[in-house]
mmCIF file of C-alpha atoms and ligand atoms in Angstrom:
data_model
loop_
_atom_site.group_PDB
_atom_site.id
_atom_site.type_symbol
_atom_site.label_atom_id
_atom_site.label_comp_id
_atom_site.label_asym_id
_atom_site.label_seq_id
_atom_site.Cartn_x
_atom_site.Cartn_y
_atom_site.Cartn_z
ATOM 1 C CA MET A 1 29.058 101.924 96.089
ATOM 2 C CA ASN A 2 27.529 98.444 95.490
ATOM 3 C CA ASN A 3 25.842 97.673 98.855
ATOM 4 C CA GLU A 4 26.247 93.916 98.442
ATOM 5 C CA MET A 5 29.707 92.681 99.208
ATOM 6 C CA ARG A 6 31.079 89.459 97.761
ATOM 7 C CA ILE A 7 34.199 87.934 99.078
ATOM 8 C CA VAL A 8 36.340 85.073 97.729
ATOM 9 C CA CYS A 9 37.670 83.012 100.570
ATOM 10 C CA PHE A 10 41.056 82.078 99.199
ATOM 11 C CA GLY A 11 42.883 79.176 100.829
ATOM 12 C CA ALA A 12 45.568 78.882 98.077
ATOM 13 C CA GLY A 13 44.698 75.215 97.412
ATOM 14 C CA VAL A 14 43.426 73.719 94.294
ATOM 15 C CA GLY A 15 39.756 74.375 95.183
ATOM 16 C CA SER A 16 39.861 78.017 95.859
ATOM 17 C CA THR A 17 42.514 78.749 93.123
ATOM 18 C CA SER A 18 40.357 77.054 90.470
ATOM 19 C CA MET A 19 37.190 78.682 91.748
ATOM 20 C CA THR A 20 38.762 82.092 91.500
ATOM 21 C CA ILE A 21 39.940 81.396 87.911
ATOM 22 C CA GLU A 22 36.400 80.266 87.020
ATOM 23 C CA LEU A 23 34.756 83.308 88.702
ATOM 24 C CA VAL A 24 36.935 85.555 86.537
ATOM 25 C CA ARG A 25 36.356 83.502 83.380
ATOM 26 C CA ARG A 26 32.541 83.498 83.992
ATOM 27 C CA LYS A 27 32.660 87.189 84.850
ATOM 28 C CA VAL A 28 31.122 86.691 88.310
ATOM 29 C CA PRO A 29 31.751 89.812 90.185
ATOM 30 C CA PHE A 30 33.604 89.953 93.540
ATOM 31 C CA ASP A 31 35.001 92.684 95.737
ATOM 32 C CA ALA A 32 37.862 91.087 97.575
ATOM 33 C CA VAL A 33 39.928 87.945 97.669
ATOM 34 C CA VAL A 34 41.101 87.234 101.232
ATOM 35 C CA PHE A 35 43.676 84.799 102.406
ATOM 36 C CA ALA A 36 44.382 84.171 106.125
ATOM 37 C CA ASP A 37 48.018 83.550 106.889
ATOM 38 C CA THR A 38 48.680 81.510 110.024
ATOM 39 C CA GLY A 39 52.361 82.399 109.990
ATOM 40 C CA CYS A 40 53.040 78.615 109.376
ATOM 41 C CA GLU A 41 51.988 78.419 105.754
ATOM 42 C CA LEU A 42 53.902 76.212 103.438
ATOM 43 C CA PRO A 43 56.191 78.218 101.086
ATOM 44 C CA GLU A 44 54.309 76.573 98.177
ATOM 45 C CA THR A 45 51.075 78.002 99.602
ATOM 46 C CA LEU A 46 52.484 81.497 99.851
ATOM 47 C CA GLU A 47 53.811 81.156 96.386
ATOM 48 C CA THR A 48 50.330 80.497 95.026
ATOM 49 C CA VAL A 49 49.067 83.490 96.961
ATOM 50 C CA GLY A 50 51.651 85.634 95.126
ATOM 51 C CA VAL A 51 50.892 84.171 91.731
ATOM 52 C CA LEU A 52 47.124 84.603 92.036
ATOM 53 C CA ASP A 53 47.573 88.273 93.334
ATOM 54 C CA LYS A 54 49.752 89.105 90.336
ATOM 55 C CA TRP A 55 47.278 87.438 87.940
ATOM 56 C CA LEU A 56 44.282 89.304 89.379
ATOM 57 C CA LYS A 57 45.940 92.692 89.388
ATOM 58 C CA ALA A 58 47.097 92.283 85.857
ATOM 59 C CA LYS A 59 43.401 91.980 84.970
ATOM 60 C CA GLY A 60 42.513 95.051 86.855
ATOM 61 C CA LEU A 61 40.795 93.033 89.582
ATOM 62 C CA PRO A 62 41.311 93.241 93.352
ATOM 63 C CA GLY A 63 44.460 91.382 94.413
ATOM 64 C CA VAL A 64 44.835 89.124 97.422
ATOM 65 C CA THR A 65 44.261 90.746 100.871
ATOM 66 C CA ILE A 66 46.293 88.874 103.467
ATOM 67 C CA VAL A 67 44.936 88.825 107.075
ATOM 68 C CA ARG A 68 46.581 87.523 110.148
ATOM 69 C CA ASN A 69 45.861 87.019 113.882
ATOM 70 C CA PRO A 70 47.202 90.310 115.225
ATOM 71 C CA LYS A 71 48.521 88.790 118.480
ATOM 72 C CA GLU A 72 50.754 85.878 117.377
ATOM 73 C CA THR A 73 51.321 83.277 114.773
ATOM 74 C CA LEU A 74 50.229 79.699 115.098
ATOM 75 C CA GLU A 75 53.841 78.780 115.853
ATOM 76 C CA GLU A 76 54.180 81.428 118.652
ATOM 77 C CA HIS A 77 50.873 80.406 120.078
ATOM 78 C CA CYS A 78 51.863 76.744 120.301
ATOM 79 C CA LEU A 79 55.192 77.518 121.816
ATOM 80 C CA ARG A 80 53.807 79.826 124.315
ATOM 81 C CA LEU A 81 51.091 77.290 125.470
ATOM 82 C CA HIS A 82 53.359 74.189 125.165
ATOM 83 C CA ALA A 83 50.778 72.774 122.882
ATOM 84 C CA LEU A 84 50.295 71.478 119.350
ATOM 85 C CA PRO A 85 47.853 72.917 116.785
ATOM 86 C CA SER A 86 44.377 72.011 118.226
ATOM 87 C CA PHE A 87 43.638 69.769 115.256
ATOM 88 C CA ALA A 88 45.985 67.300 116.945
ATOM 89 C CA TYR A 89 43.495 67.126 119.898
ATOM 90 C CA GLY A 90 40.528 66.708 117.527
ATOM 91 C CA GLY A 91 39.547 70.459 117.722
ATOM 92 C CA ARG A 92 39.427 73.112 115.095
ATOM 93 C CA ARG A 93 40.535 76.034 117.210
ATOM 94 C CA CYS A 94 43.667 76.590 115.073
ATOM 95 C CA THR A 95 41.527 77.113 111.945
ATOM 96 C CA ASP A 96 39.172 79.194 113.943
ATOM 97 C CA HIS A 97 41.683 81.547 115.593
ATOM 98 C CA PHE A 98 44.168 81.785 112.734
ATOM 99 C CA LYS A 99 41.904 81.498 109.626
ATOM 100 C CA LEU A 100 38.234 82.211 110.259
ATOM 101 C CA ARG A 101 38.414 84.988 112.908
ATOM 102 C CA PRO A 102 41.072 87.266 111.141
ATOM 103 C CA MET A 103 39.027 87.000 107.984
ATOM 104 C CA HIS A 104 35.780 87.727 109.788
ATOM 105 C CA LYS A 105 37.538 90.666 111.634
ATOM 106 C CA TRP A 106 38.725 92.174 108.362
ATOM 107 C CA ILE A 107 35.334 91.728 106.639
ATOM 108 C CA LYS A 108 33.472 93.462 109.539
ATOM 109 C CA SER A 109 35.898 96.442 109.183
ATOM 110 C CA GLN A 110 34.958 97.025 105.595
ATOM 111 C CA PRO A 111 32.525 99.823 104.885
ATOM 112 C CA GLN A 112 31.009 97.853 101.947
ATOM 113 C CA ALA A 113 30.272 94.875 104.293
ATOM 114 C CA GLN A 114 28.693 97.254 106.891
ATOM 115 C CA ALA A 115 26.629 98.811 103.995
ATOM 116 C CA THR A 116 25.490 95.265 102.952
ATOM 117 C CA TRP A 117 24.337 94.482 106.538
ATOM 118 C CA ARG A 118 22.634 97.967 106.972
ATOM 119 C CA ALA A 119 20.699 97.174 103.865
ATOM 120 C CA GLY A 120 19.420 93.913 105.461
ATOM 121 C CA LYS A 121 21.539 91.630 103.210
ATOM 122 C CA ARG A 122 24.182 89.137 103.832
ATOM 123 C CA VAL A 123 27.789 89.331 102.653
ATOM 124 C CA ILE A 124 28.492 86.613 100.144
ATOM 125 C CA ARG A 125 31.401 84.267 100.863
ATOM 126 C CA TYR A 126 32.612 82.219 97.899
ATOM 127 C CA VAL A 127 34.220 78.959 99.210
ATOM 128 C CA GLY A 128 36.017 76.563 96.949
ATOM 129 C CA PHE A 129 34.639 73.101 97.887
ATOM 130 C CA ASP A 130 34.362 70.996 94.842
ATOM 131 C CA ILE A 131 31.476 68.347 94.207
ATOM 132 C CA GLU A 132 33.513 65.590 95.910
ATOM 133 C CA GLU A 133 33.496 67.759 99.125
ATOM 134 C CA SER A 134 29.650 68.284 99.229
ATOM 135 C CA GLU A 135 29.462 66.859 102.738
ATOM 136 C CA ARG A 136 32.114 69.352 104.002
ATOM 137 C CA ALA A 137 30.139 72.023 102.358
ATOM 138 C CA LYS A 138 26.917 71.011 104.011
ATOM 139 C CA ARG A 139 28.752 70.973 107.488
ATOM 140 C CA SER A 140 30.206 74.436 106.744
ATOM 141 C CA ALA A 141 26.825 75.861 105.669
ATOM 142 C CA ARG A 142 25.326 74.720 109.009
ATOM 143 C CA ALA A 143 28.039 76.428 110.979
ATOM 144 C CA VAL A 144 28.303 79.716 109.012
ATOM 145 C CA LEU A 145 27.423 82.965 110.796
ATOM 146 C CA LYS A 146 24.035 84.375 109.870
ATOM 147 C CA MET A 147 25.483 87.565 108.462
ATOM 148 C CA TYR A 148 27.070 85.530 105.661
ATOM 149 C CA ASP A 149 25.659 83.729 102.608
ATOM 150 C CA GLU A 150 28.188 81.115 101.972
ATOM 151 C CA GLN A 151 28.222 79.868 98.353
ATOM 152 C CA TYR A 152 29.985 76.965 96.760
ATOM 153 C CA PRO A 153 30.431 77.768 93.048
ATOM 154 C CA LEU A 154 32.426 74.728 92.104
ATOM 155 C CA ILE A 155 29.583 72.465 93.464
ATOM 156 C CA ARG A 156 27.051 74.518 91.530
ATOM 157 C CA TRP A 157 29.121 74.114 88.346
ATOM 158 C CA GLY A 158 29.580 70.398 89.079
ATOM 159 C CA VAL A 159 33.446 70.488 89.162
ATOM 160 C CA MET A 160 35.197 67.371 90.290
ATOM 161 C CA ARG A 161 38.673 67.531 92.003
ATOM 162 C CA TRP A 162 40.585 66.411 88.819
ATOM 163 C CA GLU A 163 38.732 69.163 86.915
ATOM 164 C CA ALA A 164 39.668 71.788 89.486
ATOM 165 C CA GLN A 165 43.335 70.678 88.893
ATOM 166 C CA GLU A 166 42.929 71.037 85.121
ATOM 167 C CA ILE A 167 41.366 74.575 85.607
ATOM 168 C CA CYS A 168 44.609 75.559 87.493
ATOM 169 C CA LYS A 169 46.695 74.060 84.722
ATOM 170 C CA THR A 170 45.000 76.274 82.148
ATOM 171 C CA GLN A 171 47.030 79.061 83.616
ATOM 172 C CA GLY A 172 50.166 76.905 83.847
ATOM 173 C CA TRP A 173 50.002 76.718 87.670
ATOM 174 C CA ASP A 174 50.748 73.431 89.471
ATOM 175 C CA VAL A 175 48.807 74.127 92.587
ATOM 176 C CA ASN A 176 49.567 71.916 95.719
ATOM 177 C CA LYS A 177 47.384 71.214 98.675
ATOM 178 C CA SER A 178 47.624 74.238 100.967
ATOM 179 C CA SER A 179 48.529 73.559 104.622
ATOM 180 C CA CYS A 180 50.467 74.604 107.525
ATOM 181 C CA TRP A 181 53.963 73.045 107.879
ATOM 182 C CA CYS A 182 53.030 71.834 111.367
ATOM 183 C CA CYS A 183 49.576 70.484 110.531
ATOM 184 C CA PRO A 184 48.601 67.421 112.541
ATOM 185 C CA ALA A 185 46.298 66.311 109.517
ATOM 186 C CA MET A 186 49.485 65.508 107.392
ATOM 187 C CA LYS A 187 50.066 61.914 106.447
ATOM 188 C CA LYS A 188 53.348 60.201 107.000
ATOM 189 C CA ARG A 189 54.148 60.470 103.320
ATOM 190 C CA GLU A 190 53.494 64.182 103.347
ATOM 191 C CA VAL A 191 55.646 64.651 106.519
ATOM 192 C CA PHE A 192 58.458 62.643 104.857
ATOM 193 C CA GLU A 193 58.063 64.858 101.704
ATOM 194 C CA LEU A 194 58.188 67.910 103.853
ATOM 195 C CA SER A 195 61.441 66.783 105.470
ATOM 196 C CA GLN A 196 62.978 66.331 102.162
ATOM 197 C CA LYS A 197 61.779 69.607 100.717
ATOM 198 C CA HIS A 198 62.302 71.865 103.686
ATOM 199 C CA PRO A 199 64.613 70.074 106.042
ATOM 200 C CA GLY A 200 66.376 72.861 107.845
ATOM 201 C CA LEU A 201 63.809 75.500 108.305
ATOM 202 C CA LEU A 202 60.343 74.142 108.524
ATOM 203 C CA LEU A 203 60.846 70.691 109.693
ATOM 204 C CA ALA A 204 63.223 71.822 112.519
ATOM 205 C CA ARG A 205 60.498 74.374 113.532
ATOM 206 C CA ALA A 206 57.726 71.746 113.422
ATOM 207 C CA LEU A 207 59.752 69.264 115.597
ATOM 208 C CA THR A 208 60.547 72.151 117.992
ATOM 209 C CA ILE A 209 56.715 72.670 118.458
ATOM 210 C CA GLU A 210 56.344 68.974 119.043
ATOM 211 C CA ARG A 211 59.183 68.672 121.498
ATOM 212 C CA ASN A 212 58.034 71.761 123.370
ATOM 213 C CA ALA A 213 54.493 70.370 123.763
ATOM 214 C CA ASN A 214 53.156 68.826 127.025
ATOM 215 C CA LEU A 215 51.934 65.524 125.548
ATOM 216 C CA ARG A 216 49.579 63.574 127.736
ATOM 217 C CA THR A 217 46.677 62.187 125.633
ATOM 218 C CA ILE A 218 48.487 62.018 122.299
ATOM 219 C CA LYS A 219 51.995 60.979 121.118
ATOM 220 C CA GLY A 220 52.783 63.932 118.879
ATOM 221 C CA LEU A 221 51.926 65.989 115.878
ATOM 222 C CA GLY A 222 50.686 62.805 114.179
ATOM 223 C CA ARG A 223 48.348 62.225 117.116
ATOM 224 C CA SER A 224 48.823 58.473 117.460
ATOM 225 C CA TRP A 225 52.434 58.949 116.230
ATOM 226 C CA ASN A 226 55.310 61.323 116.766
ATOM 227 C CA TRP A 227 56.967 63.142 113.915
ATOM 228 C CA SER A 228 60.490 63.143 115.622
ATOM 229 C CA ASP A 229 60.351 59.431 116.156
ATOM 230 C CA PHE A 230 59.143 58.753 112.642
ATOM 231 C CA LEU A 231 61.645 61.006 110.917
ATOM 232 C CA LEU A 232 64.758 60.639 113.215
ATOM 233 C CA LYS A 233 64.400 57.137 114.582
ATOM 234 C CA GLY A 234 62.346 55.581 111.730
ATOM 235 C CA LYS A 235 59.648 54.465 114.206
ATOM 236 C CA ASN A 236 56.057 54.046 112.869
HETATM 237 S S1 SF4 B 301 46.222 73.738 108.161
HETATM 238 FE FE1 SF4 B 301 46.102 72.323 109.944
HETATM 239 S S2 SF4 B 301 47.299 73.318 111.536
HETATM 240 FE FE2 SF4 B 301 46.828 74.924 110.030
HETATM 241 S S3 SF4 B 301 45.135 75.906 110.656
HETATM 242 FE FE3 SF4 B 301 44.268 74.322 109.368
HETATM 243 S S4 SF4 B 301 44.065 72.435 110.671
HETATM 244 FE FE4 SF4 B 301 45.198 73.975 111.941
#
């Protein structure tokens, strides 16, 4: 067994999808491709996970491993606590609890990762920041646990955002921005698009989270604005 584990941190957006395509094309080895599902992923995001999984397996490579918070989904968490995803309050706990921790827990359980650490090495995590996200990559590198060596292949290869999109198109994939359907980082245009694309199911559930939340310091899922007011009453 190779005692140095390499993980592709797959978010199903343009960055990590193009990075995975390029890792394969450049014959850079990896042992697992891991996607953390918050339980509130956009259908388009889950579709990309399925497409990449099939593509990898067809090449005899490891498919996508999906990990989750074992206790609850982000939606259940918000409803139980009468709260919004923490990003609405300026925090990152939703990413931490529903993305980073499930991924970390899964990696820690892998014999190959344990062998890597026993050998005094760090598990390599490939993260799909492109060259226009260099500042984000620097912040991420500062915060990463010591047991990981976080690497940014797209930055090393000098890949810009438009090039990352082109790389996805080489496979005929029109990859969208990945996100939760209740993400407070969404812009009004995106929320409007969501209401058109997924009116019954997702928007109704997002508005239920918003209505159920105790809002004191912020107005709603948009932080300084409320999704319900914006969509149902046309208020800005
Ligand atoms: S996409 Fe938004 S809501 Fe989902 S985990 Fe990330 S910051 Fe939180």
